[in-house]
N, CA, C and O atoms as a DFTB+ gen file, in Angstrom:
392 C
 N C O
     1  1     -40.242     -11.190     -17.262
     2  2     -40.575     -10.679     -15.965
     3  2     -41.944     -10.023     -16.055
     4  3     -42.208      -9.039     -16.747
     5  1     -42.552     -10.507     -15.484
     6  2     -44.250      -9.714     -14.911
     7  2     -44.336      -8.160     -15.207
     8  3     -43.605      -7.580     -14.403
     9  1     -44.908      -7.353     -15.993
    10  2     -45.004      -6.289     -15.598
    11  2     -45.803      -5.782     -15.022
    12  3     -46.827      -5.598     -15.680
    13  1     -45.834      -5.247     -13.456
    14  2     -46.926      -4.878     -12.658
    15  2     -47.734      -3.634     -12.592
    16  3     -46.818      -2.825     -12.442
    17  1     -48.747      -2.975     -12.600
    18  2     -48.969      -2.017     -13.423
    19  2     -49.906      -1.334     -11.998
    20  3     -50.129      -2.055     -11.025
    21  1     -50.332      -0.061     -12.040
    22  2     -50.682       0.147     -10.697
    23  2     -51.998      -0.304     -10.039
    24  3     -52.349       0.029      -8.907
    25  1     -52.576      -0.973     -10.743
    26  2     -53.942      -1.926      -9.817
    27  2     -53.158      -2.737      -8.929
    28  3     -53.204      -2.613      -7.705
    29  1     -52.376      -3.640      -9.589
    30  2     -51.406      -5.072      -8.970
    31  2     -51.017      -4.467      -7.624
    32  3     -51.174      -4.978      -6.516
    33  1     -50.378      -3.059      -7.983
    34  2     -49.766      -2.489      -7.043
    35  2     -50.333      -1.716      -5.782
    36  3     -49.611      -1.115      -4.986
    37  1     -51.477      -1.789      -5.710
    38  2     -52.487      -1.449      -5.018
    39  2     -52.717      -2.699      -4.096
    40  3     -52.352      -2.998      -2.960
    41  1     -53.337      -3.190      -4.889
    42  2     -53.692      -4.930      -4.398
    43  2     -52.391      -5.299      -3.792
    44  3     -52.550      -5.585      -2.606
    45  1     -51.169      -5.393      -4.182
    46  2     -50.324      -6.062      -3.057
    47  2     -50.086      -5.353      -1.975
    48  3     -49.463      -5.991      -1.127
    49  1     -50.448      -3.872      -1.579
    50  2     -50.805      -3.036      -0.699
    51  2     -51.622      -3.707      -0.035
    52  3     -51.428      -4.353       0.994
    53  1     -52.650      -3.541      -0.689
    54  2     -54.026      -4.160       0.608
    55  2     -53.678      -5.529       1.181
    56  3     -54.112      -6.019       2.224
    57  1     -53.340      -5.736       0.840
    58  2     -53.210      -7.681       0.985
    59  2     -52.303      -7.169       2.219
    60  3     -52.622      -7.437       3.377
    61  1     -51.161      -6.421       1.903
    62  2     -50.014      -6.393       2.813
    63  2     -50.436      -5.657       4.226
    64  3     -50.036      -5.978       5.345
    65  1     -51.141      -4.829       3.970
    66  2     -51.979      -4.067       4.998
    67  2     -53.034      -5.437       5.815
    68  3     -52.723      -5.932       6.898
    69  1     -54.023      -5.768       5.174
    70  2     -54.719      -7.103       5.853
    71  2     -53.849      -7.873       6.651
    72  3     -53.943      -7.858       7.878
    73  1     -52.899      -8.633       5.970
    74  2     -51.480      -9.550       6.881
    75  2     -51.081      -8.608       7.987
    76  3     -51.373      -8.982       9.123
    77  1     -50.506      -7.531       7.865
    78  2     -49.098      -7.155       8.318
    79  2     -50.533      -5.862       9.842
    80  3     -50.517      -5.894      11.073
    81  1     -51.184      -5.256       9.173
    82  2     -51.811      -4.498       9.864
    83  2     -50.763      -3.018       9.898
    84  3     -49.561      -2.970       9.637
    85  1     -51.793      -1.743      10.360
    86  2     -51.035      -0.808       9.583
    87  2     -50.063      -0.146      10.504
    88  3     -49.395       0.845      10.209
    89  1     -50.035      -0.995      12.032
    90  2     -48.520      -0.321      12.579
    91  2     -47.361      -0.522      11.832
    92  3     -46.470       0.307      11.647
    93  1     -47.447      -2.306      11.176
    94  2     -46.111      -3.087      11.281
    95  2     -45.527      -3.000       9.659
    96  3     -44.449      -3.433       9.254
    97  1     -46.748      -2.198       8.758
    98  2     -46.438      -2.245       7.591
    99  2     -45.260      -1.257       7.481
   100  3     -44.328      -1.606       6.758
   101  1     -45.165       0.270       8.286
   102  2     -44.198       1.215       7.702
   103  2     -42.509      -0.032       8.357
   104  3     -41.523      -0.111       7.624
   105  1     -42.531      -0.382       8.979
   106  2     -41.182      -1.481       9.959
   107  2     -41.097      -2.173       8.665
   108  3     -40.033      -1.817       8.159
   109  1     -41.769      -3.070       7.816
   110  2     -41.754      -3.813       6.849
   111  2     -41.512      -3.338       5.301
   112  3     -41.276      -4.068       4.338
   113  1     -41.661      -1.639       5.336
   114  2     -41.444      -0.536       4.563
   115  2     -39.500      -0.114       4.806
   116  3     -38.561       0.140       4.052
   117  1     -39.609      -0.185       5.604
   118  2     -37.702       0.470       5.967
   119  2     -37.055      -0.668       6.255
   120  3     -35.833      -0.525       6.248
   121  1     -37.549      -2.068       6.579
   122  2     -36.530      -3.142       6.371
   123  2     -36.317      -3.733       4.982
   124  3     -35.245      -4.324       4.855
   125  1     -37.320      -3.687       3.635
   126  2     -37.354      -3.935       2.843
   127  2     -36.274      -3.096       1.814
   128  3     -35.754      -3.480       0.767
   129  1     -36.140      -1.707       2.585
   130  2     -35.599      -0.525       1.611
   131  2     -34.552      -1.071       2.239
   132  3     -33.960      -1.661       1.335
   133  1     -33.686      -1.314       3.696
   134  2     -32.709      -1.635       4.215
   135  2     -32.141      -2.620       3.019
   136  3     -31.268      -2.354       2.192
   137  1     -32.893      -3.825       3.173
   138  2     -32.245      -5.157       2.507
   139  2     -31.782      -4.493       0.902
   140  3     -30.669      -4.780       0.462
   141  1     -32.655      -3.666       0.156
   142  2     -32.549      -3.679      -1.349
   143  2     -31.208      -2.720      -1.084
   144  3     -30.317      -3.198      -1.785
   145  1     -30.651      -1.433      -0.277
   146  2     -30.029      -1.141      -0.650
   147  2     -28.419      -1.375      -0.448
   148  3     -27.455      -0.917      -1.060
   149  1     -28.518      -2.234       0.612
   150  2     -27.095      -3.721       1.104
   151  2     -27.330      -4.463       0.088
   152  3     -26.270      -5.084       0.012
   153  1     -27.986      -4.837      -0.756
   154  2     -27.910      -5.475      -1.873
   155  2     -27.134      -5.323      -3.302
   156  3     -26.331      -5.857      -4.066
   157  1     -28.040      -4.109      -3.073
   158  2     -27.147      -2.833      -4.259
   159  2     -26.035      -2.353      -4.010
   160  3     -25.487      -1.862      -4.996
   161  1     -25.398      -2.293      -2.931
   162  2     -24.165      -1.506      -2.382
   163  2     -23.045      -3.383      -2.387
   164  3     -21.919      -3.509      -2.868
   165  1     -23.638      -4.183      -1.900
   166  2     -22.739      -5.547      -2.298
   167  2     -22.515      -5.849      -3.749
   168  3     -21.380      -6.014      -4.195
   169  1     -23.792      -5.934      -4.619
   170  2     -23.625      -5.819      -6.132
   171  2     -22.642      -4.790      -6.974
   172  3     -22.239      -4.979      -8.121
   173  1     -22.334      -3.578      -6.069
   174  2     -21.560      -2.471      -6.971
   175  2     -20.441      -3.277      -6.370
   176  3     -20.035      -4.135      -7.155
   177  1     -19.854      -3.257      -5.270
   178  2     -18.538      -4.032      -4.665
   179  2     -18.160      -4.891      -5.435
   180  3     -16.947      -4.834      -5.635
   181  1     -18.899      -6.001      -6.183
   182  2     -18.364      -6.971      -6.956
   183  2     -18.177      -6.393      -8.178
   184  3     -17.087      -6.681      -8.673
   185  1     -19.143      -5.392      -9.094
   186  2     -18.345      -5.251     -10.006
   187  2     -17.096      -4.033      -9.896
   188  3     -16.552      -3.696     -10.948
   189  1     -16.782      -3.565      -8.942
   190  2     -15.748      -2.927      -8.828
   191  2     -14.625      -3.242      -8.712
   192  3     -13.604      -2.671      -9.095
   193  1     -14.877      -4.892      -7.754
   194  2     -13.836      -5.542      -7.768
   195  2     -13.371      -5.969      -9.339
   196  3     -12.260      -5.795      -9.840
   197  1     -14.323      -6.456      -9.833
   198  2     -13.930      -7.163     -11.370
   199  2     -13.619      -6.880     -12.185
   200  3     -13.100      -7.510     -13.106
   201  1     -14.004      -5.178     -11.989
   202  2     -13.468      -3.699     -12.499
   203  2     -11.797      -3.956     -12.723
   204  3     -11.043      -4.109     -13.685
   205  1     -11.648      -3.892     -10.705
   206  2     -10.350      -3.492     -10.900
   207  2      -9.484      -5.027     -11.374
   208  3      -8.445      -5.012     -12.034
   209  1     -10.103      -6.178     -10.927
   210  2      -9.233      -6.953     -11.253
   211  2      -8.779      -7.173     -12.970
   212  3      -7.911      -7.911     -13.436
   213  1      -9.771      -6.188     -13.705
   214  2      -9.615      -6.526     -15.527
   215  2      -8.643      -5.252     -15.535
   216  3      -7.869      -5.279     -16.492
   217  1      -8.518      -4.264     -14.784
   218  2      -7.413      -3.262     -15.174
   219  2      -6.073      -3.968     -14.744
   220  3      -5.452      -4.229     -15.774
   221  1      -5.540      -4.287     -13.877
   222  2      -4.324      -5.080     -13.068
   223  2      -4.198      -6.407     -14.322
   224  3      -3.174      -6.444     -15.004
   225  1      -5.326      -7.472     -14.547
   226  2      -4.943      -8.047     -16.090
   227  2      -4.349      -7.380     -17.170
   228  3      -3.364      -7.811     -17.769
   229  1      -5.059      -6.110     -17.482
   230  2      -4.462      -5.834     -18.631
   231  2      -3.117      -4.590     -18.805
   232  3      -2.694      -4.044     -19.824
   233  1      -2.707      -4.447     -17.396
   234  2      -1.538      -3.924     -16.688
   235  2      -0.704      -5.162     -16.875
   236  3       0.454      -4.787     -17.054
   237  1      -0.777      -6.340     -16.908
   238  2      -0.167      -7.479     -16.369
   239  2       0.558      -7.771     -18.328
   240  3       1.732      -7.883     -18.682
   241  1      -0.665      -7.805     -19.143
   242  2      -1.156      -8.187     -20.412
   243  2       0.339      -6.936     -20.787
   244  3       1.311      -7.330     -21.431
   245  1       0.274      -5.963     -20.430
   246  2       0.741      -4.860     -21.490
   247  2       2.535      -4.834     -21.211
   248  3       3.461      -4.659     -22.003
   249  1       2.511      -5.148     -19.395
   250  2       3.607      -5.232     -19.439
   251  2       4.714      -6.103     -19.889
   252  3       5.888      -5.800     -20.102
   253  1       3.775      -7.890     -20.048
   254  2       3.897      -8.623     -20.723
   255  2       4.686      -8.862     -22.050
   256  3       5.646      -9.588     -22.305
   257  1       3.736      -7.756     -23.017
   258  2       3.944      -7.475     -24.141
   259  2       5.437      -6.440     -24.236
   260  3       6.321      -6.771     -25.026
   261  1       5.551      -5.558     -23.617
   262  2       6.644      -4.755     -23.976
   263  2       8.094      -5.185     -23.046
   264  3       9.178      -4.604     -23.093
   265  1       7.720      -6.392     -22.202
   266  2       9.126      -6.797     -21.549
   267  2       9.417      -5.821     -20.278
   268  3      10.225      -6.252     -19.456
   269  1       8.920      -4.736     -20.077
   270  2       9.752      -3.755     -18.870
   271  2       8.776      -3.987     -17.884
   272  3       7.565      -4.178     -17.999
   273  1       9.438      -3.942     -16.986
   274  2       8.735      -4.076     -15.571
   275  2       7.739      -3.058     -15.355
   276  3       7.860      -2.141     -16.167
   277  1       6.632      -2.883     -14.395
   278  2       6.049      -2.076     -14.070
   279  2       5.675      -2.305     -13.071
   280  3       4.996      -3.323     -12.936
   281  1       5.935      -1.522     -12.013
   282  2       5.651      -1.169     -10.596
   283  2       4.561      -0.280     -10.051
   284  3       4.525       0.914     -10.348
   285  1       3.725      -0.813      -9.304
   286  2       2.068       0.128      -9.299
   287  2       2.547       0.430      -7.898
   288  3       2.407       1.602      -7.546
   289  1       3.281      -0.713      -6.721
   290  2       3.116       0.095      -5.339
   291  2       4.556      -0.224      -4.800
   292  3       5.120      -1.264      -5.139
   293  1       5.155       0.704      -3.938
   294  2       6.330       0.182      -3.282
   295  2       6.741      -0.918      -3.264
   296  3       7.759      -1.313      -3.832
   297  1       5.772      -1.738      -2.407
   298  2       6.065      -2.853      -1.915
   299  2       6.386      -3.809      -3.140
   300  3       7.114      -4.781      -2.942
   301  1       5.769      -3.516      -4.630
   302  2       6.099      -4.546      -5.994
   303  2       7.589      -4.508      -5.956
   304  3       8.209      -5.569      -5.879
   305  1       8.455      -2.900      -6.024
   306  2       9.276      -2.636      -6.409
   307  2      10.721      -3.316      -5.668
   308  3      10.851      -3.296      -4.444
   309  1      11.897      -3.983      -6.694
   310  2      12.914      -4.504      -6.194
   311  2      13.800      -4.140      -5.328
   312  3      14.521      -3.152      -5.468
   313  1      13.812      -4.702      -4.625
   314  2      15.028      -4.049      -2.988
   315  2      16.275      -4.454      -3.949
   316  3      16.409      -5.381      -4.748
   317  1      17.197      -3.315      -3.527
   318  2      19.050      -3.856      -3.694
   319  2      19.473      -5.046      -3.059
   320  3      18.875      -5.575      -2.122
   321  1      20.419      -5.421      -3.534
   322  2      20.810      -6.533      -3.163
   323  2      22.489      -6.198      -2.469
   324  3      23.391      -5.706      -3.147
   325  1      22.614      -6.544      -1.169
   326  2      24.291      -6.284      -1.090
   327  2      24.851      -7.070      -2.026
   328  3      24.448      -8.105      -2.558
   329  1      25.983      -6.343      -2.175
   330  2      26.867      -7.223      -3.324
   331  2      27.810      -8.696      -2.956
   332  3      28.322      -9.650      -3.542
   333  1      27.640      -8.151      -1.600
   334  2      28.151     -10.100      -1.257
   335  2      27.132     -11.219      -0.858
   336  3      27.341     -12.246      -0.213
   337  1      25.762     -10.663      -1.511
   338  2      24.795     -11.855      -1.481
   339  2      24.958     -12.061      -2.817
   340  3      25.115     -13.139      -3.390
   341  1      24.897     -10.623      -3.424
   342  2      24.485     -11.523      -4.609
   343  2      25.660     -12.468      -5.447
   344  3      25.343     -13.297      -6.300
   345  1      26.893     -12.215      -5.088
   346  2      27.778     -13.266      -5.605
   347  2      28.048     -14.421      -4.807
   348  3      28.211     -14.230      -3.602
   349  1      28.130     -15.657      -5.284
   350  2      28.120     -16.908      -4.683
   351  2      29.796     -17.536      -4.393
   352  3      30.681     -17.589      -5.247
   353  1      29.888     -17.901      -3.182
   354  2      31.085     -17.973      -3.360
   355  2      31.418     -19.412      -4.732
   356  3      30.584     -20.237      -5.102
   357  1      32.806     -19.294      -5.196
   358  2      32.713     -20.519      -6.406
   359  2      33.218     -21.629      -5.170
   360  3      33.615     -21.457      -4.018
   361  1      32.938     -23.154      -6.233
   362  2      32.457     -24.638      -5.540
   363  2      34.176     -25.281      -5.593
   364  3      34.795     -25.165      -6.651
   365  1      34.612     -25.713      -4.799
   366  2      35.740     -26.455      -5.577
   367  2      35.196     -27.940      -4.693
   368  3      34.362     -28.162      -3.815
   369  1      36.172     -28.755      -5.471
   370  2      36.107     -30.142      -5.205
   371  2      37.459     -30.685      -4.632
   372  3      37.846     -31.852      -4.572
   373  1      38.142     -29.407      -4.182
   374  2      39.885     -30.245      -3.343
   375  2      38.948     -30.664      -1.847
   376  3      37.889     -30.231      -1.395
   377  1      39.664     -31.432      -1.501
   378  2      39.196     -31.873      -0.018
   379  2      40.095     -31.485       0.674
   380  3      41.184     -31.225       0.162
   381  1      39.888     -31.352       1.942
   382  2      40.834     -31.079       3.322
   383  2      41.421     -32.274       3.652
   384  3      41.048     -33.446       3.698
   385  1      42.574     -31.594       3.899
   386  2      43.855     -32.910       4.532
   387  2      43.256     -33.666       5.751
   388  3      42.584     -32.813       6.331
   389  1      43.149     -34.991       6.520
   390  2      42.403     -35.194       7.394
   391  2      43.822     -35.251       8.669
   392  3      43.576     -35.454       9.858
């Protein structure tokens, strides 16, 4: 990457001043800071996401390993079951008299 040193940085001043003229340069000053810092604020979002998605892996990884369940929010956690769902009635194979 270029390292720009403060002549460069001067010079892309003037240049920008010549083009832009010196109402429209400060507008071209606060949309530039706008864009970089929606940039930076989308860039932290992703690694936060990736953040959290490597903690929930290795939540996933650990519970894995030791067999017991682990429950992070209500909604993971198992509802009861009435007891006449959970038994099935048994199958027979007599038929009805017709």
């Amino acid at each position: 990457m270029p390292n720009i040193g403060a002549t460069g940085f001067i010079l892309i001043i003037l240049v920008a001043l010549l083009l832009f003229g010196p109402s429209k340069l400060p507008e071209l000053g606060r949309a530039f800071g706008r864009t970089l810092r929606e940039f930076k604020n989308g860039a932290k979002e992703i690694l936060e996401d990736d953040s959290d998605r490597k903690e929930v892996q290795k939540a996933d990884t650990a519970r894995l390993d030791t067999g017991k369940p682990e429950y992070r929010t209500a909604e993971n956690a198992p509802t009861a079951q009435p007891a006449a769902a959970a038994q099935t009635a048994p199958s027979s194979d007599k038929r009805l008299p017709e």
